[in-house]
Short mmCIF file of C-alpha atoms in Angstrom, two decimals:
data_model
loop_
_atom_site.label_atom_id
_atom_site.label_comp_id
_atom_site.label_asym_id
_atom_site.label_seq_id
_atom_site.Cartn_x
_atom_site.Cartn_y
_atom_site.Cartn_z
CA UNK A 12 -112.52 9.23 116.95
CA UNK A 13 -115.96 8.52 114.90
CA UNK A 14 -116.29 6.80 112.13
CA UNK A 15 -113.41 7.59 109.07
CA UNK A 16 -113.17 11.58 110.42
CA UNK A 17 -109.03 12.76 109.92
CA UNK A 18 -107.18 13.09 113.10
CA UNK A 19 -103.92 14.55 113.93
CA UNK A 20 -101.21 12.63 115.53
CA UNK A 21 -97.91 14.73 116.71
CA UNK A 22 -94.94 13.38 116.65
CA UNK A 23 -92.04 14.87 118.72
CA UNK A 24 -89.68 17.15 118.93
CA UNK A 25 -89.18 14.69 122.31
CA UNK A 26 -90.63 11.30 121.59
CA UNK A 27 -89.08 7.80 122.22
CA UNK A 28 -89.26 7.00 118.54
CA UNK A 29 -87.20 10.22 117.58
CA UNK A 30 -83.08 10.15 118.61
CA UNK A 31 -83.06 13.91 117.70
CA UNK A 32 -85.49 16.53 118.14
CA UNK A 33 -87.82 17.33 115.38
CA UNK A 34 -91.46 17.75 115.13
CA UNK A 35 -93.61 15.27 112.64
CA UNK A 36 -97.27 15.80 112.28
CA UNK A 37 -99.18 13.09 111.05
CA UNK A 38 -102.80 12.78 109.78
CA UNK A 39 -104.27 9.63 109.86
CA UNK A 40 -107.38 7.67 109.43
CA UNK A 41 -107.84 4.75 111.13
CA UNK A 42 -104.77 3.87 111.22
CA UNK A 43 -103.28 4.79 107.60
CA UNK A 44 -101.25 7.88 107.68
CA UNK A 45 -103.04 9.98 104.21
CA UNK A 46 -100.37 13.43 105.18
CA UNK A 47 -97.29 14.33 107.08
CA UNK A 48 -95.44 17.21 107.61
CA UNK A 49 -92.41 18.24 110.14
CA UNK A 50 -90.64 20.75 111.57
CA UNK A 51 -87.09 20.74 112.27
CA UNK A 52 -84.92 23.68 113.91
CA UNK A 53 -85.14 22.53 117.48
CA UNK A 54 -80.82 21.58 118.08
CA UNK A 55 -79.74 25.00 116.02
CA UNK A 56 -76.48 25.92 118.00
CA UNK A 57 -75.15 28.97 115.75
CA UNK A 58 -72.01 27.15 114.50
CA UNK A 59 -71.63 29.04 111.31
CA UNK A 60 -71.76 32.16 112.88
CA UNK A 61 -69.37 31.48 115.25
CA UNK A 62 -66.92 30.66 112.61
CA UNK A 63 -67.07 33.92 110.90
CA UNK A 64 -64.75 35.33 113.57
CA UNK A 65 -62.17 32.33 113.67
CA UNK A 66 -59.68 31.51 111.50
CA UNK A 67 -60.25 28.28 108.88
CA UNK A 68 -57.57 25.92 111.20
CA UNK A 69 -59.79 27.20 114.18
CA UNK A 70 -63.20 26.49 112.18
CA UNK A 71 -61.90 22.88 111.25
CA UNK A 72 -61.96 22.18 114.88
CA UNK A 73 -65.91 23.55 114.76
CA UNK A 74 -66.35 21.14 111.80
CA UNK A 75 -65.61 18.43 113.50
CA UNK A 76 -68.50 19.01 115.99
CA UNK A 77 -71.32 19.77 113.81
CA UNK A 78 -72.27 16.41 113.96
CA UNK A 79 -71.07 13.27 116.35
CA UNK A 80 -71.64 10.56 113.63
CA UNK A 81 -69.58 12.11 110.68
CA UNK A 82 -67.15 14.69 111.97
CA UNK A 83 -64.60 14.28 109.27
CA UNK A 84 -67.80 14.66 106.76
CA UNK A 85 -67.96 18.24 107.48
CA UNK A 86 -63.84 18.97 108.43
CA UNK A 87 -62.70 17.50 105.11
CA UNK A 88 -65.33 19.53 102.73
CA UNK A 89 -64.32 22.39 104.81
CA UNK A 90 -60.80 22.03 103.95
CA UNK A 91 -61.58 21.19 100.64
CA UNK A 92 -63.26 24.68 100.30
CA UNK A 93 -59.99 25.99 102.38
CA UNK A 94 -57.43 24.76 99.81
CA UNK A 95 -59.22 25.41 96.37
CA UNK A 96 -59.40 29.32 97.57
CA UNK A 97 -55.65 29.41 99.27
CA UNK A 98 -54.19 27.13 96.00
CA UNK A 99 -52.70 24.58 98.84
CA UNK A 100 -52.75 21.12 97.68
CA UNK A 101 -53.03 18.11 99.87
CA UNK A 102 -49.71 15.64 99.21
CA UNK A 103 -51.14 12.12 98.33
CA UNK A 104 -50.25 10.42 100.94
CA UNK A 105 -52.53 12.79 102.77
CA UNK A 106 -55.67 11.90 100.26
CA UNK A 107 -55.07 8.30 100.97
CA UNK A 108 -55.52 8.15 104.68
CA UNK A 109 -58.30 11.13 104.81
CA UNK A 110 -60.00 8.08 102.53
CA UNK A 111 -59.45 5.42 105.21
CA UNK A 112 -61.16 7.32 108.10
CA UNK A 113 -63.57 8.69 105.69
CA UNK A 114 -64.69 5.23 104.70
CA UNK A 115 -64.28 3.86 108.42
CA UNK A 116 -66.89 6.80 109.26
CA UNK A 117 -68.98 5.60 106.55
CA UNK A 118 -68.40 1.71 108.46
CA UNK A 119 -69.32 2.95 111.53
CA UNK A 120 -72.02 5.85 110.91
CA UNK A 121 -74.22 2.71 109.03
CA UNK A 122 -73.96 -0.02 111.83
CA UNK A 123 -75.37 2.97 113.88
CA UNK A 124 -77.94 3.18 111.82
CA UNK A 125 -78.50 -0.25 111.28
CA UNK A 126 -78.99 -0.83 115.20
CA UNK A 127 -81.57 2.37 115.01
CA UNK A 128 -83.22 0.41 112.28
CA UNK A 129 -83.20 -2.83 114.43
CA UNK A 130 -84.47 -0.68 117.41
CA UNK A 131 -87.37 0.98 115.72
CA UNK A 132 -88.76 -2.41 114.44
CA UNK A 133 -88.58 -4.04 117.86
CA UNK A 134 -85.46 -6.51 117.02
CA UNK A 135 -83.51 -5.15 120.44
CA UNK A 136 -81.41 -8.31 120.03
CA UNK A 137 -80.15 -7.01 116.29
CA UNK A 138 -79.70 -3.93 117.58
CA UNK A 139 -77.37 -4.62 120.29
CA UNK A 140 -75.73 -7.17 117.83
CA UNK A 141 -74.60 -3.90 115.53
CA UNK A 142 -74.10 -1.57 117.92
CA UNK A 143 -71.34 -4.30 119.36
CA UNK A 144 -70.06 -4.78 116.49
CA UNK A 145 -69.76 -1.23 115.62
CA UNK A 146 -67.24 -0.96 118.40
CA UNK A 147 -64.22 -2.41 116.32
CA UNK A 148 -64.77 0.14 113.67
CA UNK A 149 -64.67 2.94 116.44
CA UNK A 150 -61.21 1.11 117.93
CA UNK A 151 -59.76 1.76 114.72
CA UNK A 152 -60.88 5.08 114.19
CA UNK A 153 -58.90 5.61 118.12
CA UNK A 154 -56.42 3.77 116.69
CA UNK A 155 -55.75 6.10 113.45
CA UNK A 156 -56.95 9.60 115.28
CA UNK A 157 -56.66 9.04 118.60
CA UNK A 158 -60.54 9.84 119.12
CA UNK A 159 -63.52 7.65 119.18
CA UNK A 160 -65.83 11.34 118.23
CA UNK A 161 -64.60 14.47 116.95
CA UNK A 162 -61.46 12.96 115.70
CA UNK A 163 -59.74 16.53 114.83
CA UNK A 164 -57.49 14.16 112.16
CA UNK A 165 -57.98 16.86 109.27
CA UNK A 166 -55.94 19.72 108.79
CA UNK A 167 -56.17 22.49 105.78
CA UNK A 168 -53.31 20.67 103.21
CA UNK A 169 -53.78 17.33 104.48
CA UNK A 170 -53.70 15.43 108.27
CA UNK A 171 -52.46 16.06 111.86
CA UNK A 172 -51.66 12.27 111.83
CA UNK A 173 -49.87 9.94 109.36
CA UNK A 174 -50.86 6.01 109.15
CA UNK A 175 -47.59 4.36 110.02
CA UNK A 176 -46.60 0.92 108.94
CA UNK A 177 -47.47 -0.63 112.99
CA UNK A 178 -50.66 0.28 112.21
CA UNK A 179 -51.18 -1.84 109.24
CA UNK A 180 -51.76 -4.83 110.95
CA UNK A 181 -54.34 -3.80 113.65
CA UNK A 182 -56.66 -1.93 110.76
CA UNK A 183 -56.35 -5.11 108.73
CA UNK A 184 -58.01 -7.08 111.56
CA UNK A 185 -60.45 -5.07 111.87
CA UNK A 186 -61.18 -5.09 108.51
CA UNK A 187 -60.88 -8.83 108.26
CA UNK A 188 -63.50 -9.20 111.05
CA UNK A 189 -65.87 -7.34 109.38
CA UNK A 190 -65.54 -9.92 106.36
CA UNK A 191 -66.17 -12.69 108.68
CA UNK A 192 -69.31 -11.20 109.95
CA UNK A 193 -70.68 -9.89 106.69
CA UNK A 194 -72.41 -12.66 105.67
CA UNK A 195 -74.19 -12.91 109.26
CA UNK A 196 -75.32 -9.16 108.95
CA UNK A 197 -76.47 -10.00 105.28
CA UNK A 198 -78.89 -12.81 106.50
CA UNK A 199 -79.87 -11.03 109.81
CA UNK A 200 -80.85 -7.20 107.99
CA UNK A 201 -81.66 -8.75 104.61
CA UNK A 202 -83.28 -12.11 104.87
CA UNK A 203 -85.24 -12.05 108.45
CA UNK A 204 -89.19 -12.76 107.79
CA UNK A 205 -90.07 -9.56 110.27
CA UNK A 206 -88.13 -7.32 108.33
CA UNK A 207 -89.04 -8.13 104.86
CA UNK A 208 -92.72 -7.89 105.94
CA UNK A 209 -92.09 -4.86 107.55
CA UNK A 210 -89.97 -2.91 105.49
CA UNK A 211 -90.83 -4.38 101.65
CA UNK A 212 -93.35 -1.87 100.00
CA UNK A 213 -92.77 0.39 102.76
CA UNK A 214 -91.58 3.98 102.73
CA UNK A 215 -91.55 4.33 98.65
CA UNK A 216 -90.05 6.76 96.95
CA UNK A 217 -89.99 6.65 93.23
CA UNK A 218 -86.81 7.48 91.31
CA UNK A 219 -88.28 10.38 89.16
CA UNK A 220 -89.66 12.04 93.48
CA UNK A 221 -85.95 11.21 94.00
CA UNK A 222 -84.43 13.29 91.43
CA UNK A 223 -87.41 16.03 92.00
CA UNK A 224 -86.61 16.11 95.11
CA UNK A 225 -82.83 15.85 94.94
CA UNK A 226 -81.81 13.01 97.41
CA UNK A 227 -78.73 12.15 97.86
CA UNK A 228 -76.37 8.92 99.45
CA UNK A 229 -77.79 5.69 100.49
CA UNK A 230 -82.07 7.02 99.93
CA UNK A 231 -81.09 8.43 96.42
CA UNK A 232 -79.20 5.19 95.14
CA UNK A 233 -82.13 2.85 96.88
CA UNK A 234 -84.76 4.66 94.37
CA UNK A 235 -82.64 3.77 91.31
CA UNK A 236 -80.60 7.40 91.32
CA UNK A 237 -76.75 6.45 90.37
CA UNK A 238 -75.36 9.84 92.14
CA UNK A 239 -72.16 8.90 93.83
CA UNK A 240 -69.74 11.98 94.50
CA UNK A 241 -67.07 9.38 94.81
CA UNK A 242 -67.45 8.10 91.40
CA UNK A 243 -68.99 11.10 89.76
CA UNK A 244 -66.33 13.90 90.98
CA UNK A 245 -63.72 11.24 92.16
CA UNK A 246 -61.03 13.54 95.15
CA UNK A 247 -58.63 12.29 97.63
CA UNK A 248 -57.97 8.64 96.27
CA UNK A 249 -61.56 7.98 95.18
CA UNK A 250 -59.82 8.41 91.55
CA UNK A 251 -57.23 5.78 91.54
CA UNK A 252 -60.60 3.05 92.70
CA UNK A 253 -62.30 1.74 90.78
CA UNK A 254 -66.13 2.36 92.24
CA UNK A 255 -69.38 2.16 91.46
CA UNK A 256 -72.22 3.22 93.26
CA UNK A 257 -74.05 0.26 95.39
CA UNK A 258 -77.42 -0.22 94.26
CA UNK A 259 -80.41 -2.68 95.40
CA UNK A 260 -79.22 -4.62 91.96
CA UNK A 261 -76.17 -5.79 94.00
CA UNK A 262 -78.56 -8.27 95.54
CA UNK A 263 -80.64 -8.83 92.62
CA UNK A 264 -83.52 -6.70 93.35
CA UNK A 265 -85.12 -3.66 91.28
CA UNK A 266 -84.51 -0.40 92.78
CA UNK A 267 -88.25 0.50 94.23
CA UNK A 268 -87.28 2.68 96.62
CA UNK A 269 -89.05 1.28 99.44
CA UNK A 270 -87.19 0.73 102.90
CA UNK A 271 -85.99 -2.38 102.54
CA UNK A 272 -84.07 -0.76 99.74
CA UNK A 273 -82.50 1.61 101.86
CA UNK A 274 -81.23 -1.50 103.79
CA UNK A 275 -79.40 -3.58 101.57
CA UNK A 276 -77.68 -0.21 100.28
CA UNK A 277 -75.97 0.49 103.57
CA UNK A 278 -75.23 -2.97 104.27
CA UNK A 279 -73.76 -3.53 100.75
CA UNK A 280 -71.71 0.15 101.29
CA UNK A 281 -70.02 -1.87 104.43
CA UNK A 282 -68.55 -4.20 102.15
CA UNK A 283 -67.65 -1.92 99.84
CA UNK A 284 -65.83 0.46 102.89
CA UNK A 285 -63.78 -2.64 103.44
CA UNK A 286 -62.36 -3.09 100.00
CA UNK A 287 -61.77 0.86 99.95
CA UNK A 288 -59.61 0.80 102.77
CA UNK A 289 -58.15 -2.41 102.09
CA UNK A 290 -57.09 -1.03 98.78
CA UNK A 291 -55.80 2.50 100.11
CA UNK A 292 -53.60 0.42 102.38
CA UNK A 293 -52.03 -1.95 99.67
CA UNK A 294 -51.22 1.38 97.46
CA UNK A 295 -50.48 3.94 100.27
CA UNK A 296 -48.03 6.22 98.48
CA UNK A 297 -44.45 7.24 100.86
CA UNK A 298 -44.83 10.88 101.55
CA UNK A 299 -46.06 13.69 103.97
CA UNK A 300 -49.20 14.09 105.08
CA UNK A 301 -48.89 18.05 105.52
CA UNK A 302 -48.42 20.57 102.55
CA UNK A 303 -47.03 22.43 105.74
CA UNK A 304 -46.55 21.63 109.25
CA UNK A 305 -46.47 24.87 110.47
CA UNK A 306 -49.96 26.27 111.16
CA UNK A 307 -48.59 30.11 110.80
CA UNK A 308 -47.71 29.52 107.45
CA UNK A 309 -50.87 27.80 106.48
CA UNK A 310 -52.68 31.18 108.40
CA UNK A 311 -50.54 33.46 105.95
CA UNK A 312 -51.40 31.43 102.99
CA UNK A 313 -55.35 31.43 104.09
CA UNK A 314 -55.29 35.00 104.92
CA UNK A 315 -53.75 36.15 101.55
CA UNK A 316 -56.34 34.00 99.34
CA UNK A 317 -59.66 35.84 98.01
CA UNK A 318 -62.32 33.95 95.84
CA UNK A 319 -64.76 30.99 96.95
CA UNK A 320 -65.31 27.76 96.57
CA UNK A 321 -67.46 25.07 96.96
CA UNK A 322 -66.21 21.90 99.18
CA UNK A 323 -67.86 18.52 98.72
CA UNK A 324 -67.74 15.24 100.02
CA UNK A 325 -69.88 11.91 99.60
CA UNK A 326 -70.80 11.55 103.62
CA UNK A 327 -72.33 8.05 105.09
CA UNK A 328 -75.85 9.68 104.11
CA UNK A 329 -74.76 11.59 100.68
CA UNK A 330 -73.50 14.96 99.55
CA UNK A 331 -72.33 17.77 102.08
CA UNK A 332 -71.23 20.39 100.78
CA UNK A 333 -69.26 23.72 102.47
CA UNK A 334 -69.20 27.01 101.11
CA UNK A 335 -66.53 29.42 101.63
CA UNK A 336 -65.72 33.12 100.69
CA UNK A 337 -62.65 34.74 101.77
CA UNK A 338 -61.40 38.44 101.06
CA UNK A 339 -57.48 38.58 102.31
CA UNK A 340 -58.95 38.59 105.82
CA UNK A 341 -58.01 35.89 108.72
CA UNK A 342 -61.54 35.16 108.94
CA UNK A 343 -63.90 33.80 106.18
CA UNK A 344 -65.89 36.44 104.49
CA UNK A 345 -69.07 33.25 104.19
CA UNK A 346 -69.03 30.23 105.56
CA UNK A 347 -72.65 27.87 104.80
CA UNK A 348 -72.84 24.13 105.74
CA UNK A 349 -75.23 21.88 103.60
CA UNK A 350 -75.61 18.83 105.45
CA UNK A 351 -77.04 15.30 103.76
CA UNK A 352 -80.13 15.33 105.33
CA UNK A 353 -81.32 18.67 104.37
CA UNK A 354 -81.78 17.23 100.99
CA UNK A 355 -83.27 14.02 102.13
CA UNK A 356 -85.41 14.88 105.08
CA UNK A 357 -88.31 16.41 102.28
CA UNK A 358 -89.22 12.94 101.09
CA UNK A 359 -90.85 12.27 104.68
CA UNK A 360 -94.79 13.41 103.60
CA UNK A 361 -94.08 11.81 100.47
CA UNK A 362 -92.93 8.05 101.98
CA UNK A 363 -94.88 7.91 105.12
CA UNK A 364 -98.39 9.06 103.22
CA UNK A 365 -100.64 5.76 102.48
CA UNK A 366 -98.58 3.52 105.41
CA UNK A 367 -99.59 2.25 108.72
CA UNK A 368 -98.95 4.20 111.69
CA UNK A 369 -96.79 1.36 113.38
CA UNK A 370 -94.44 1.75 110.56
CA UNK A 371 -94.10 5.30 110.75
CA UNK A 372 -90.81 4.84 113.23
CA UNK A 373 -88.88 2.61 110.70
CA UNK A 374 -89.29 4.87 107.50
CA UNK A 375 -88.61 7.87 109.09
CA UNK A 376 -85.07 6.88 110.13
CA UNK A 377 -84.65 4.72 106.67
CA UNK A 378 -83.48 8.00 105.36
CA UNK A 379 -80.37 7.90 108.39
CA UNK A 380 -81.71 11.38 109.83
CA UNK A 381 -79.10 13.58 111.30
CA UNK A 382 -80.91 16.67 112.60
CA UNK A 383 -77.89 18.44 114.71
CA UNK A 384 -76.03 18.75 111.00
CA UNK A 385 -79.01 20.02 109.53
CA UNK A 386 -80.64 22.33 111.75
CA UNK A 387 -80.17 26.31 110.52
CA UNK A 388 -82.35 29.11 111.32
CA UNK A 389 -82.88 32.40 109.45
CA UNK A 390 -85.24 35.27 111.30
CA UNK A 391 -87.36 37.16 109.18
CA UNK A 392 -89.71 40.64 110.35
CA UNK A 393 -93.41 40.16 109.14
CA UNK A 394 -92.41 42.61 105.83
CA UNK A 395 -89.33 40.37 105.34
CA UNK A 396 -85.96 42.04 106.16
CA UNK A 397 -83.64 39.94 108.48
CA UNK A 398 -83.48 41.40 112.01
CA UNK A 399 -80.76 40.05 114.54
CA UNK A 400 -81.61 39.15 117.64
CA UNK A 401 -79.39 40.09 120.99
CA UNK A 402 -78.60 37.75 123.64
CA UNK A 403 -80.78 39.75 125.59
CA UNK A 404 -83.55 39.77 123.26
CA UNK A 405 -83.65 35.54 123.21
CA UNK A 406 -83.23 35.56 127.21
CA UNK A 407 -86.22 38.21 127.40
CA UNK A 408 -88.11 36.08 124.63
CA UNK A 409 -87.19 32.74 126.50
CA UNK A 410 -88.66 33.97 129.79
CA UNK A 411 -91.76 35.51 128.34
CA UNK A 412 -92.62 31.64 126.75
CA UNK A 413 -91.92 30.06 129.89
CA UNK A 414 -94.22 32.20 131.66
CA UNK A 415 -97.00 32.27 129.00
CA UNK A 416 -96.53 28.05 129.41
CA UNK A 417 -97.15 28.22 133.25
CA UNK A 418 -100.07 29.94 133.33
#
């Protein structure tokens, strides 16, 4: 490269940097990165559309798979959507544990991250340190679900499982664990030398490019944003807390919206998982846990209900929301999945302009990517009607590119 001339850098979809596949561009100088762009749409597996011809107890089971990290993200704002249509309301006893294994998701979803974090700034030692740790929060999860992934716990009017009492005990070591360690995950993430250079002044996003740009979860609150679907549209047992949204304040800093930011958010939002769940346990109303237990009347309720709704829930990286239309028919008339990352993954030209190259790794997952959740794909003809495309048509179009790549 001579002299100060722009030159491109790509980035993926398959690159050791990237744990999902999407395609960055960079344009650098030296090596300061002055634009960015990316392309997502490589992990698109057509889960919507397969819903449209189940029924909503068969979609929750699709839910749950739409992403590995948060499965009951998408399987509780699904049923949410389910139950405003259908009038079925969840008993509380129901609301109280779908807040547990939400907020053990949320546990467990930002250790992940926080070993990704580790990984991309070369601290392997960290990073096995959280993933390890990470493993007590997935026990429990076994424990409460009897799945590590995909835990299949929700159910439209509540949960296949209840919490019982010989539970208790096992959760609340867990929990009490994570207390002890807190304080050595505090001074590890938050006060290491590396990682303040590293991450401080890194990866900025203001808070007026945050609202512009409608972030959400953990990048939206480290830029000064207070949005908090817990707190600002309280469901489940969010209402009876008494929450507010973690902020870089918690550990006296301003909110600038850099990457370091983004860190002491999610490790704050551990603690604050803990005292959710601690609390949910101490008030767990008696109860059921079904508004019916037998799934043919729930699939007569569903299939009688018209109208849609919108289905929201604050996820370990903000908002996802589920929309759903039915029209007295066993299968949804609409079904559309907003994930958390669709509205956070268009701040990456924006916080990886003006930085190093080196750093490019840890700012792009400071935003806690999830790509398989966010991927969706619409096909448009060159005068811009949709055309639908057979499974021939995408084996014919799949051979021709591997041919045209041989020659």
């Amino acid at each position: 490269m001579a002299g100060n001339a722009p030159y491109k850098v790509p980035v993926g979809p398959i690159h050791p940097a990237l744990k999902e596949p999407v395609h960055i561009e960079l344009t650098v100088v030296g090596e300061e990165v002055i634009s960015a762009d990316f392309t997502p749409g490589q992990t698109h597996r057509g889960i919507e559309w397969m819903g449209l011809s189940r029924n909503p107890v068969q979609i929750v089971h699709l839910t749950d798979r739409i992403c590995g990290i948060c499965g009951v993200t998408h399987s509780l704002a699904f049923a949410r959507a389910v139950e405003q249509i259908a009038e079925i309301n969840a008993p509380e006893r129901a609301d109280y544990v779908r807040t547990i294994i939400a907020e053990f998701e949320r546990i467990q979803s930002h250790l992940l991250w926080a070993g990704v974090a580790a990984h991309e700034l070369g601290f392997d030692t960290l990073f096995y340190l959280a993933w390890r740790v990470r493993e007590e929060a997935m026990d429990a999860i076994e424990l409460i679900t009897g799945n590590r992934v995909n835990y299949d716990i929700i159910q439209i009017g509540g949960v296949r499982r209840d919490i019982t009492e010989d539970k208790f005990d096992k959760i609340r070591k867990c929990l009490n664990s994570y207390k002890d360690l807190f304080a050595k995950l505090k001074k590890l993430f938050l006060e290491d030398a590396v990682i303040k250079s590293r991450c401080k002044g890194t990866g900025l996003l203001s808070v007026e490019k945050a609202a512009a740009y409608s972030t959400v979860g953990p990048t939206a609150r480290a830029s000064g944003l207070t949005a908090d679907l817990r707190v600002d549209y309280p469901y489940c047992a969010y209402g009876d807390l008494d929450l507010k949204p973690v902020m870089p304040t918690i550990y006296g800093k301003d909110c600038d919206g850099d990457t370091y930011d983004r860190i002491v958010v999610r490790i704050f939002e551990i603690a604050q998982s803990i005292e959710i769940i601690e609390t949910c346990l101490d008030n767990m109303p008696f109860g059921a846990v079904l508004y019916e237990e037998k799934v043919a009347k729930i699939l007569a309720l569903c299939k009688k209900a018209s109208g849609e709704a919108v289905g929201r829930h604050e996820a370990p990286r903000g908002e996802a929301v589920h929309y759903v239309a039915m029209n007295n028919a066993e299968a949804p008339a609409a079904w559309k999945v907003k994930a958390s990352s669709y509205s956070n993954l268009h701040v990456w030209p924006l916080i990886l302009k003006g930085n190093q190259l080196a750093d490019i790794p840890v700012i792009v997952a400071s935003v806690d990517p999830c790509l398989s959740c966010t991927d969706r794909v619409a096909v448009a003809d060159e005068n811009g009607f949709k055309k639908i495309y057979t499974k021939e048509d995408l084996s014919k179009m799949s051979y021709l590119k591997s041919r045209r790549m041989s020659e």
